């Protein structure tokens, strides 16, 4: 038998794949012999093609005796009903046997429809250097069908390995792949043949070429039980996928690592989601710049780095000038485009390592790390600031519009101005506020006096709240005269704050507290009080028959734009019982720029009530005259600066004349304020000014003094 078998193995086989010409004569007896071999037996050539097979094996793999000749395991697996698992094992041990050039033994469990579990053990024996260099592979096997609990368990484990949706890899002690499951094939599009015997690094197409070495080192040197990491695997459809790789080691009875077991999970989607969430949480959706949260994080990190390496850090806090006006007059779409373009301009003048962030609304921040000595840092910061200012002063061309904004920049420096994130930010913010105060479109390095000013501002704001409760405000009235008959026409209402100190009252100028009341929003409440008080006072004077026809009440921008303003005017009129035309509201030119529709609506509602509108400080604000045409303005109040410097042929005199003429041509009354001497009065009278007001006639007076003033015979 062995001799015959040997003959079979050593006889050259004239097998041609295409014509399947077989030396039938020579093989007949041997093939009969092998087919009747009482067990599992198969002979393959060096290409894995089946040459001989026992009937028992054919029955086991469910292949017809006429169908196997010249076929490989993979081809036989394609036959319907063929036992894929067995053929697959046959194939696996074939690869291993040729690779190791030695006998290989492996077993699997097969479950039959009857429920029987059978353990199959296949042994592959490579026979090389036969006659004519033909090599052969003999596979024989053993079937044991003791169906017991252990086999059941083993079968279950085997099924779990194969059918799990998780990708499994079994690796030898050097991390060479010795088995994979179906899920692995689906995930990577790599077949058993593609990966068998290859090192784990083979399935990582990412940049880490040292992967296996690192993993083994972790297990050996650091005594890892579990190694976790991310790798990039090939995938036919997607090109590549990001996968989470987890490896555990399998230790044998002698406490030696015999194998490794790895799982692979596709985390491409999860990573993308994480990235998206991070993007949303850390970046500004509109400009793509880092947001406040990320900026603070980076600032913190940079600060630690600067402390460690003795570097300096420059923090620029930038607020766009006039952005609100752009947003209000052109709409949010254009406003958004201005913000985007601004972000690009900031990026264009910074280095890759600088951090540019949109902090909020129209506020931006730039973080700049510098290794130069402090003297040069100031110089460097000035250069950058000048670049920013220049960039931001260039017009923005958006939707066929030429838009001008600007930027105010506050700068704080580590270590000079503080060593904490909060401190540096606060100081850059204070410096920015100062840049705004100094006429915008400029930059300021933080200085301690700015803080004092800010602290004062906060202090005053606190006291203002108290002043409302304590009723520390008083209204003063400055008489206005009609030049035509030199009689009292009305009075401008001017607020005074007598701040309660321990044993005296301190007079605080409205020029100091009104802007703070504006900033804090307290002006809305204070403004309403002024309106009601002033209207009630006018009614008292009128009822007493005193010669006063109207009062002019100053209105601040914030108060005017407040949604409740028109109502509060109407309430004050109703409550006091005056006529609407007895009330004049003084607004400034700067309040007519911005949300044109809203302004127009507010003005029309006031006008339809019968209230008069005066433009205060006329000639000093925005010099666009179009609002004189578009808005219902009754009175122009020439700014005192023109009156002050006015001599017969000065430029101020010419401007004053022009305002009077222009106003009259638009049916508007002209008031000149700040009239202090007879010369000014004479000039204004000659030029046809309607109403005058100023120290020449009277200072602003408290109620009782004003009542006396009104009673004076004229
Ligand atoms: P304004 O509306 O331009 O008020 C005129 C200012 O000129 C007043 O200063 C007034 O006292 C002063 N003045 C009047 N006649 C003369 C003069 O002949 N020569 C000079 N040099 N000055 C004269 P005041 O009362 O200190 O008010 C300053 C600013 O504070 C006001 O400027 C106004 O903008 C604001 N303000 C005052 N009262 C109120 C108020 O009740 N509400 C609001 N929103 N603002 C007010
Ligand atoms: Ca005024
Ligand atoms: Ca004024």
XYZ file of C-alpha atoms and ligand atoms in Angstrom:
762
model
C 0.000 0.000 0.000
C 2.713 2.470 1.039
C 4.707 1.525 -2.041
C 1.737 2.091 -4.263
C 1.040 5.317 -2.554
C 4.618 6.372 -2.984
C 4.316 5.586 -6.645
C 1.294 7.765 -6.933
C 3.137 10.536 -5.258
C 6.219 10.295 -7.384
C 4.709 9.555 -10.787
C 4.764 12.681 -12.990
C 1.266 13.715 -13.714
C 0.362 14.952 -17.087
C -2.305 17.292 -15.952
C -3.245 20.197 -18.087
C -5.833 22.493 -16.753
C -7.414 23.237 -20.083
C -7.724 19.841 -21.740
C -7.639 17.841 -18.545
C -5.558 15.219 -20.221
C -4.661 12.705 -17.588
C -2.462 9.697 -17.891
C -5.418 7.459 -17.100
C -3.556 4.256 -17.661
C -0.909 5.051 -15.105
C -3.271 6.339 -12.559
C -6.140 3.958 -12.725
C -5.003 1.500 -10.105
C -3.571 4.175 -7.817
C -6.666 6.281 -7.946
C -8.781 3.218 -7.230
C -6.528 2.446 -4.377
C -6.761 5.924 -2.910
C -10.475 6.211 -3.510
C -10.993 3.139 -1.446
C -8.653 4.221 1.316
C -10.645 3.748 4.543
C -10.302 7.281 5.817
C -9.781 10.824 4.748
C -7.008 11.203 2.197
C -6.234 13.646 -0.533
C -3.273 14.373 -2.778
C -2.695 17.839 -4.199
C -0.075 19.260 -6.490
C 2.055 22.265 -5.637
C -0.705 24.619 -6.911
C -3.221 23.132 -4.529
C -5.037 21.174 -7.268
C -6.650 17.952 -6.154
C -5.193 14.890 -7.847
C -6.510 12.040 -5.757
C -9.123 11.778 -3.045
C -10.574 9.022 -0.939
C -14.305 8.343 -1.221
C -14.660 9.077 2.447
C -13.165 12.521 2.008
C -15.381 13.193 -0.993
C -18.398 12.183 1.042
C -17.276 14.404 3.899
C -16.758 17.466 1.654
C -19.839 16.540 -0.399
C -18.123 16.600 -3.777
C -18.933 14.211 -6.625
C -16.048 11.794 -7.471
C -16.172 13.167 -11.016
C -15.858 16.813 -10.038
C -12.725 17.238 -7.989
C -9.909 16.463 -10.359
C -7.618 19.431 -10.990
C -9.620 21.745 -8.759
C -8.307 23.803 -5.841
C -10.026 24.069 -2.470
C -11.231 27.562 -3.301
C -12.773 26.310 -6.554
C -14.416 23.376 -4.806
C -15.847 25.742 -2.220
C -17.821 27.360 -5.001
C -19.720 24.118 -5.665
C -23.215 24.203 -4.190
C -23.531 22.131 -0.975
C -19.771 21.594 -0.687
C -18.519 21.565 2.892
C -16.885 24.961 2.962
C -15.602 24.732 6.462
C -13.750 21.515 5.822
C -12.412 22.719 2.477
C -11.322 25.915 4.103
C -9.361 24.008 6.751
C -7.884 21.898 4.005
C -6.739 25.064 2.308
C -5.379 26.653 5.476
C -3.188 23.745 6.410
C -2.006 23.528 2.817
C -0.653 27.093 3.014
C 0.903 26.465 6.391
C 2.530 23.209 5.314
C 4.148 24.743 2.227
C 5.249 27.730 4.211
C 6.866 25.763 6.987
C 7.828 22.917 4.674
C 6.797 20.522 7.369
C 3.877 18.502 8.544
C 0.967 20.621 9.833
C -1.919 19.428 11.914
C -5.113 21.357 12.645
C -8.575 20.583 13.740
C -12.032 22.069 13.505
C -15.478 21.138 14.672
C -18.219 20.328 12.230
C -21.869 20.222 13.120
C -24.173 18.010 11.161
C -27.895 18.419 10.660
C -28.453 15.547 13.109
C -26.898 17.763 15.774
C -23.772 15.675 16.007
C -20.603 17.566 16.450
C -17.550 15.981 14.949
C -14.013 16.996 15.475
C -11.967 16.836 12.327
C -8.245 16.785 12.495
C -6.412 17.228 9.226
C -2.730 16.667 8.716
C -0.916 18.028 5.699
C 2.418 16.565 4.665
C 4.411 18.376 2.002
C 6.532 16.165 -0.205
C 9.101 18.163 -2.123
C 11.842 17.465 -4.650
C 10.140 14.528 -6.185
C 10.940 13.361 -9.697
C 10.960 16.239 -12.168
C 10.750 18.601 -9.238
C 7.087 17.886 -8.857
C 5.897 18.518 -5.313
C 2.909 16.926 -3.704
C 0.839 17.507 -0.633
C -0.828 14.641 1.148
C -3.671 15.481 3.449
C -5.069 12.843 5.696
C -7.513 13.205 8.519
C -9.267 11.853 11.501
C -12.925 12.245 12.393
C -13.989 11.688 15.962
C -17.650 11.956 16.706
C -17.855 11.746 20.450
C -20.524 14.393 20.946
C -19.925 15.586 24.429
C -20.285 18.836 26.374
C -16.734 19.939 25.714
C -17.208 19.599 22.007
C -20.483 21.496 22.266
C -18.709 24.310 23.995
C -15.845 24.264 21.567
C -18.240 24.291 18.670
C -19.997 27.283 20.145
C -16.726 29.121 20.550
C -15.786 28.246 17.015
C -19.111 29.565 15.716
C -18.748 32.727 17.712
C -15.362 33.286 16.170
C -16.681 32.790 12.675
C -20.032 34.462 12.855
C -19.322 37.377 15.154
C -19.924 40.781 13.620
C -16.666 41.814 15.265
C -13.521 41.259 13.279
C -11.176 38.784 14.923
C -7.586 37.998 14.154
C -5.533 35.220 15.676
C -1.847 35.939 15.647
C 1.190 33.865 16.502
C 3.683 34.973 19.103
C 5.436 37.213 16.564
C 2.170 38.844 15.529
C 1.919 36.958 12.235
C -1.664 36.377 11.214
C -2.739 32.746 11.429
C -6.471 33.069 11.277
C -9.180 35.627 10.616
C -12.938 35.439 10.696
C -15.611 36.397 8.182
C -16.234 39.814 9.699
C -12.571 40.639 9.174
C -12.885 39.774 5.505
C -15.960 41.970 5.180
C -14.315 44.855 6.996
C -11.024 44.879 5.145
C -11.799 43.073 1.879
C -8.719 40.970 2.638
C -9.056 37.195 2.225
C -7.384 34.516 4.283
C -4.851 34.040 1.466
C -4.083 37.758 1.444
C -3.140 37.849 5.082
C -2.142 34.353 6.133
C 1.391 34.339 7.506
C 1.724 38.088 7.057
C 2.668 40.286 9.956
C -0.002 42.402 11.634
C 1.717 45.538 10.279
C 0.607 44.343 6.861
C -3.015 45.289 7.537
C -2.015 48.736 8.773
C -1.670 51.068 5.821
C -1.271 54.024 8.146
C 2.011 55.733 8.795
C 3.110 53.635 11.757
C 5.481 51.083 10.249
C 6.805 50.085 13.624
C 3.368 48.987 14.823
C 4.155 45.350 15.570
C 7.475 46.126 17.204
C 5.774 48.651 19.452
C 2.987 46.274 20.383
C 5.368 43.436 21.221
C 7.528 45.834 23.211
C 4.494 46.952 25.234
C 3.611 43.349 26.073
C 7.153 42.321 26.862
C 8.646 45.379 28.521
C 5.627 46.919 30.127
C 3.756 43.751 30.844
C 0.610 44.840 29.034
C -2.425 42.576 29.180
C -4.249 44.594 26.611
C -2.919 46.814 23.851
C -5.282 49.351 22.340
C -4.663 51.589 19.389
C -5.945 52.909 16.105
C -4.840 51.711 12.703
C -5.809 52.462 9.148
C -6.944 49.387 7.236
C -7.506 48.950 3.542
C -11.085 48.812 2.304
C -11.990 48.401 -1.319
C -15.080 50.604 -1.347
C -13.851 53.374 0.939
C -10.154 53.178 0.162
C -9.304 53.052 3.837
C -10.990 52.858 7.187
C -9.952 53.885 10.633
C -10.172 50.924 12.992
C -9.718 50.387 16.659
C -7.354 47.502 17.305
C -7.363 45.687 20.632
C -4.916 42.906 21.294
C -4.752 40.481 24.182
C -2.150 37.829 24.679
C -2.852 34.147 25.063
C -0.635 32.403 27.555
C -0.082 28.634 27.542
C 0.302 26.240 30.484
C 3.983 27.097 30.777
C 3.102 30.746 31.213
C 4.564 31.624 27.848
C 2.802 33.779 25.285
C 1.736 31.383 22.568
C -0.642 33.555 20.565
C -2.310 36.930 20.413
C -5.970 37.570 19.867
C -7.045 40.816 18.229
C -10.329 42.535 17.569
C -10.828 45.238 15.005
C -13.699 47.731 14.995
C -14.426 50.268 12.285
C -14.423 53.648 14.020
C -14.335 55.832 10.898
C -17.883 57.050 11.453
C -17.439 57.515 15.187
C -14.260 59.526 14.587
C -16.004 61.683 12.019
C -18.793 62.345 14.512
C -16.322 63.122 17.245
C -14.576 65.500 14.874
C -17.881 67.154 14.010
C -18.827 67.549 17.654
C -15.403 68.958 18.394
C -15.776 71.275 15.412
C -19.111 72.541 16.699
C -17.891 72.882 20.263
C -14.597 74.519 19.423
C -14.966 76.404 16.201
C -17.045 79.301 15.072
C -19.535 78.086 12.479
C -19.449 81.272 10.445
C -15.753 82.054 10.121
C -14.234 78.666 10.905
C -11.957 80.335 13.440
C -11.511 78.845 16.877
C -14.182 80.015 19.258
C -13.880 81.443 22.736
C -13.732 78.015 24.388
C -10.874 76.727 22.251
C -9.103 80.063 22.419
C -9.136 79.990 26.216
C -7.796 76.426 26.129
C -4.998 77.416 23.765
C -4.233 80.552 25.728
C -3.888 78.445 28.825
C -1.548 75.985 27.098
C 0.502 78.752 25.506
C 0.818 80.512 28.822
C 2.249 77.385 30.457
C 4.635 76.965 27.551
C 5.745 80.593 27.766
C 6.328 80.255 31.505
C 8.406 77.129 31.005
C 10.540 78.478 28.172
C 10.731 82.136 29.174
C 8.824 83.309 26.161
C 6.442 86.250 25.859
C 2.883 86.251 24.723
C 0.960 89.048 23.042
C -2.802 89.070 23.261
C -4.721 91.269 20.822
C -8.352 91.922 21.554
C -10.071 93.368 18.502
C -13.503 94.894 18.217
C -14.808 95.909 14.814
C -15.852 99.535 14.587
C -19.257 100.403 13.190
C -20.145 96.755 12.695
C -23.521 97.188 14.338
C -24.346 99.921 11.853
C -23.408 97.626 8.953
C -25.557 94.849 10.356
C -28.473 97.170 11.010
C -28.437 98.983 7.702
C -27.445 96.217 5.277
C -28.862 93.198 7.071
C -27.345 90.150 8.711
C -26.321 88.392 5.486
C -23.975 91.183 4.590
C -22.942 91.497 8.236
C -21.978 87.811 8.169
C -19.938 88.317 5.023
C -18.106 91.214 6.630
C -17.259 88.969 9.598
C -16.014 86.195 7.304
C -13.921 88.594 5.279
C -12.562 90.133 8.495
C -11.533 86.661 9.681
C -9.690 86.109 6.385
C -7.953 89.425 6.706
C -6.770 88.544 10.213
C -5.515 85.186 8.959
C -3.708 86.832 6.070
C -1.543 88.877 8.409
C -0.809 86.239 11.017
C 1.500 83.249 11.018
C 0.309 79.657 11.027
C 1.250 79.235 14.665
C -0.701 82.300 15.833
C -4.185 81.635 17.101
C -6.955 83.732 15.627
C -10.336 83.431 17.247
C -13.801 84.886 16.940
C -14.679 85.630 20.497
C -18.241 86.742 20.121
C -20.276 88.944 17.777
C -17.778 91.340 16.258
C -15.025 90.637 18.777
C -11.885 88.791 17.722
C -8.757 87.794 19.571
C -5.290 86.916 18.350
C -2.649 85.110 20.336
C 0.950 85.624 19.384
C 3.941 83.914 20.978
C 7.213 85.758 20.799
C 10.747 84.898 21.811
C 12.116 88.415 21.522
C 13.110 90.674 24.432
C 10.376 92.899 25.800
C 11.486 96.091 24.005
C 11.143 94.334 20.698
C 7.831 92.755 21.667
C 6.197 96.153 21.942
C 7.608 96.995 18.534
C 6.405 93.690 17.104
C 2.923 94.160 18.613
C 2.742 97.686 17.150
C 3.654 96.393 13.713
C 0.974 93.698 13.867
C -1.612 96.154 15.194
C -0.838 98.603 12.421
C -1.234 95.823 9.890
C -4.620 94.890 11.375
C -5.779 98.495 11.382
C -4.648 98.993 7.815
C -6.319 95.787 6.638
C -9.560 96.605 8.402
C -9.622 100.181 7.094
C -9.652 98.936 3.514
C -13.187 98.902 2.127
C -15.126 95.632 2.010
C -16.708 95.004 -1.373
C -19.765 92.891 -0.686
C -22.821 92.435 -2.914
C -21.923 95.487 -4.986
C -21.562 97.595 -1.888
C -18.492 99.356 -0.639
C -18.513 99.027 3.132
C -16.173 100.758 5.543
C -15.589 99.551 9.047
C -12.464 99.700 11.180
C -11.000 98.087 14.235
C -10.129 99.044 17.792
C -7.421 96.927 19.359
C -6.447 96.366 22.975
C -3.162 94.629 23.727
C -1.944 92.855 26.835
C 1.402 91.131 27.192
C 2.650 88.233 29.271
C 4.554 88.582 31.580
C 4.182 92.397 31.863
C 0.432 92.599 32.388
C -0.287 89.406 34.263
C 0.326 85.701 34.307
C -3.176 84.307 34.225
C -5.574 83.824 31.340
C -8.258 85.875 33.079
C -5.973 88.754 33.861
C -4.510 89.004 30.386
C -7.926 88.842 28.769
C -9.409 91.394 31.120
C -6.542 93.783 30.495
C -6.650 93.392 26.713
C -10.383 94.088 26.941
C -9.847 97.207 29.045
C -7.208 98.435 26.591
C -9.621 97.790 23.721
C -12.305 99.809 25.481
C -9.796 102.632 25.782
C -9.001 102.385 22.056
C -12.735 102.782 21.385
C -12.871 105.766 23.701
C -10.003 107.361 21.877
C -11.928 107.583 18.673
C -11.734 103.978 17.417
C -9.536 102.639 14.629
C -6.462 102.652 16.879
C -4.633 100.331 19.240
C -3.725 100.678 22.892
C -1.339 98.732 25.072
C -2.815 98.075 28.493
C -1.897 100.656 31.115
C -2.857 100.709 34.790
C -4.672 104.024 34.455
C -7.115 102.314 32.073
C -8.073 99.966 34.863
C -8.679 102.868 37.180
C -10.994 104.381 34.551
C -12.786 101.063 34.149
C -13.076 100.587 37.873
C -14.468 104.116 38.118
C -16.973 103.247 35.450
C -18.091 100.155 37.322
C -18.192 102.100 40.576
C -20.348 104.830 39.030
C -22.662 102.229 37.548
C -23.167 100.746 40.999
C -23.845 104.166 42.485
C -26.227 105.039 39.661
C -28.414 102.086 40.600
C -28.469 103.358 44.150
C -29.166 106.915 42.948
C -32.364 105.769 41.249
C -33.564 104.216 44.509
C -32.460 107.236 46.598
C -33.977 109.729 44.145
C -30.711 111.617 43.817
C -31.572 113.032 40.383
C -32.911 116.544 39.820
C -34.083 118.178 36.652
C -32.749 121.580 35.640
C -34.339 123.749 33.001
C -32.567 126.090 30.640
C -34.832 128.716 29.110
C -35.035 129.095 25.338
C -35.976 132.388 23.722
C -37.840 133.104 20.515
C -35.748 135.728 18.717
C -38.712 137.117 16.797
C -40.278 138.672 19.912
C -37.551 137.975 22.477
C -40.055 136.057 24.621
C -39.578 132.777 26.430
C -40.348 129.920 24.123
C -39.537 126.825 26.116
C -36.845 125.097 28.151
C -34.352 122.336 27.646
C -34.514 119.775 30.390
C -31.060 118.826 31.722
C -30.534 116.216 34.351
C -28.333 116.677 37.395
C -27.114 114.045 39.803
C -26.581 115.139 43.382
C -24.753 112.139 44.712
C -25.406 111.621 48.413
C -22.132 111.561 50.339
C -21.972 111.227 54.128
C -22.507 114.890 54.927
C -22.796 116.595 51.563
C -24.128 116.179 48.076
C -21.729 115.923 45.161
C -22.847 117.197 41.769
C -21.926 114.719 39.023
C -21.967 116.011 35.463
C -24.328 114.303 33.014
C -21.387 114.106 30.640
C -19.838 111.603 33.057
C -22.818 109.527 34.094
C -25.051 109.582 30.998
C -22.612 107.512 28.886
C -22.323 105.013 31.754
C -26.092 104.902 32.158
C -26.218 104.265 28.391
C -23.664 101.451 28.488
C -25.368 99.732 31.384
C -28.870 100.194 30.032
C -29.933 102.153 33.116
C -30.717 105.085 30.827
C -34.021 103.468 29.882
C -35.277 103.671 33.430
C -33.741 107.080 34.141
C -34.999 108.426 30.795
C -38.542 107.431 31.581
C -38.363 109.162 34.930
C -37.071 112.359 33.210
C -39.907 112.318 30.686
C -42.632 111.930 33.292
C -41.134 114.459 35.688
C -40.536 117.062 32.957
C -43.993 116.737 31.406
C -45.660 117.017 34.829
C -43.595 120.137 35.600
C -44.522 121.751 32.294
C -48.194 121.085 33.019
C -47.843 122.764 36.449
C -46.244 125.883 34.879
C -48.825 126.023 32.122
C -51.676 125.631 34.594
C -50.212 128.477 36.642
C -50.374 130.623 33.517
C -46.607 130.999 33.220
C -45.290 131.855 29.769
C -43.770 128.605 28.583
C -44.889 126.814 25.445
C -42.824 123.648 25.416
C -40.033 121.580 26.898
C -37.180 119.821 25.098
C -36.122 116.507 26.543
C -32.829 114.866 25.610
C -33.136 111.273 24.489
C -30.165 108.912 24.325
C -29.610 106.346 21.587
C -30.222 103.303 23.728
C -33.403 104.844 25.118
C -34.649 105.801 21.664
C -34.144 102.299 20.253
C -35.751 100.633 23.266
C -38.951 98.849 22.251
C -40.920 100.514 25.056
C -39.812 104.068 24.265
C -42.768 105.282 22.194
C -45.129 103.953 24.832
C -43.275 105.629 27.640
C -43.500 108.976 25.772
C -47.204 108.537 25.231
C -47.717 107.582 28.898
C -45.799 110.621 30.101
C -47.981 112.871 27.942
C -51.213 111.248 29.114
C -50.221 111.125 32.770
C -49.183 114.779 32.875
C -52.055 116.064 30.759
C -49.893 118.152 28.393
C -50.443 118.211 24.632
C -48.102 116.131 22.504
C -46.943 119.230 20.604
C -45.732 120.741 23.909
C -43.028 118.092 23.983
C -39.904 118.169 21.854
C -37.473 115.271 21.848
C -33.798 115.975 21.197
C -32.032 113.227 19.378
C -28.560 113.300 17.818
C -27.489 112.710 14.250
C -25.608 109.555 15.187
C -28.892 107.968 16.228
C -30.163 108.153 12.654
C -27.556 105.754 11.339
C -28.096 102.030 11.661
C -31.343 100.123 11.443
C -33.004 102.658 9.140
C -36.363 100.867 9.069
C -36.593 100.752 12.843
C -35.548 104.399 13.237
C -38.080 105.472 10.651
C -40.801 103.499 12.419
C -39.973 105.025 15.821
C -39.917 108.549 14.367
C -43.178 108.144 12.460
C -44.938 106.775 15.522
C -43.742 109.747 17.580
C -44.659 112.172 14.819
C -48.126 110.740 14.420
C -48.591 111.309 18.132
C -47.783 114.984 17.535
C -44.445 115.119 19.338
C -41.719 117.306 17.777
C -38.255 116.058 16.931
C -35.129 118.188 17.216
C -31.686 117.208 15.931
C -29.252 118.086 18.715
C -25.586 118.985 18.219
C -26.288 119.421 14.542
C -23.205 119.546 12.323
C -20.938 117.389 14.468
C -22.163 113.888 13.750
C -22.405 111.960 10.511
C -22.475 114.462 7.724
C -24.924 112.588 5.565
C -27.757 114.991 4.863
C -30.023 112.391 3.365
C -31.746 111.802 6.705
C -32.897 115.432 6.699
C -34.862 114.542 3.606
C -35.995 111.099 4.759
C -36.825 111.607 8.423
C -39.482 113.913 9.900
C -37.213 116.424 11.671
C -38.826 119.656 12.967
C -35.925 121.446 14.520
C -32.163 121.727 13.933
C -30.137 122.586 16.978
C -26.803 124.072 15.838
C -24.014 122.645 17.919
C -22.494 124.984 20.480
C -19.002 124.542 19.037
C -20.008 126.556 15.955
C -21.566 129.291 18.105
C -18.610 129.447 20.441
C -15.962 130.208 17.819
C -18.262 132.340 15.757
C -16.930 135.729 14.675
C -18.420 137.636 11.804
C -16.493 135.960 8.975
C -15.142 132.782 10.500
C -15.793 129.375 8.954
C -18.078 128.596 11.907
C -20.168 131.640 11.059
C -20.455 130.445 7.470
C -21.505 126.980 8.585
C -24.060 128.500 10.980
C -25.524 130.585 8.153
C -25.626 127.562 5.868
C -27.443 125.493 8.501
C -30.021 128.245 9.076
C -30.695 128.571 5.360
C -30.817 124.869 4.700
C -33.128 124.229 7.692
C -35.476 126.998 6.682
C -35.654 125.709 3.130
C -36.805 122.386 4.621
C -39.364 124.127 6.870
C -37.346 123.429 9.977
C -36.908 125.717 12.984
C -33.327 126.563 13.990
C -32.147 126.707 17.577
C -28.708 127.989 18.524
C -27.408 126.760 21.854
C -24.457 127.957 23.912
C -25.145 131.629 23.219
C -22.969 133.447 25.714
C -22.663 137.005 24.459
C -24.417 139.792 22.667
C -22.228 139.547 19.600
C -23.320 135.959 19.011
C -26.929 136.902 19.653
C -26.755 139.766 17.184
C -25.225 137.600 14.494
C -27.869 134.910 14.956
C -30.685 137.459 14.959
C -29.428 138.995 11.718
C -29.159 135.600 10.071
C -32.736 134.669 10.917
C -32.109 132.036 13.628
C -35.432 131.233 15.334
C -34.625 130.286 18.916
C -31.636 130.804 21.184
C -30.469 129.273 24.436
C -27.351 129.863 26.504
C -25.685 131.437 29.482
C -26.348 134.853 27.975
C -29.973 134.340 28.984
C -29.685 131.885 31.789
C -27.816 128.919 33.145
C -29.859 125.734 33.493
C -32.033 126.347 36.601
C -33.567 124.144 39.268
C -37.390 124.099 39.346
C -37.920 126.838 41.906
C -35.434 129.169 40.184
C -36.979 128.412 36.819
C -40.442 129.203 38.196
C -39.126 132.567 39.388
C -37.465 133.120 36.047
C -40.742 132.485 34.253
C -42.531 134.914 36.561
C -40.128 137.770 35.788
C -41.850 140.586 33.925
C -40.690 140.874 30.317
P -26.565 118.855 25.357
O -27.852 118.188 25.104
O -25.829 119.393 24.184
O -26.865 119.947 26.418
C -26.396 121.205 26.367
C -25.282 121.373 27.318
O -24.723 122.687 27.154
C -25.723 121.303 28.781
O -24.704 120.735 29.517
C -25.827 122.766 29.149
O -25.693 123.018 30.509
C -24.693 123.355 28.378
N -24.913 124.752 28.075
C -26.066 125.422 27.948
N -25.838 126.719 27.643
C -24.483 126.848 27.566
C -23.630 127.956 27.271
O -24.043 129.088 27.027
N -22.301 127.735 27.245
C -21.777 126.490 27.519
N -20.474 126.328 27.485
N -22.566 125.427 27.806
C -23.913 125.646 27.824
P -25.001 119.696 30.558
O -26.250 119.991 31.291
O -23.774 119.452 31.347
O -25.308 118.409 29.696
C -24.338 117.811 28.962
C -24.868 116.757 28.067
O -25.408 115.709 28.844
C -26.027 117.221 27.237
O -25.567 117.888 26.103
C -26.707 115.961 26.916
O -26.048 115.300 25.859
C -26.511 115.171 28.182
N -27.722 115.326 29.003
C -28.037 116.281 29.909
N -29.238 116.035 30.410
C -29.712 114.940 29.830
C -30.923 114.198 29.940
O -31.848 114.550 30.681
N -31.046 113.084 29.181
C -30.043 112.703 28.317
N -30.240 111.613 27.585
N -28.921 113.388 28.174
C -28.751 114.504 28.935
Ca -29.643 118.794 24.162
Ca -26.521 120.047 22.296
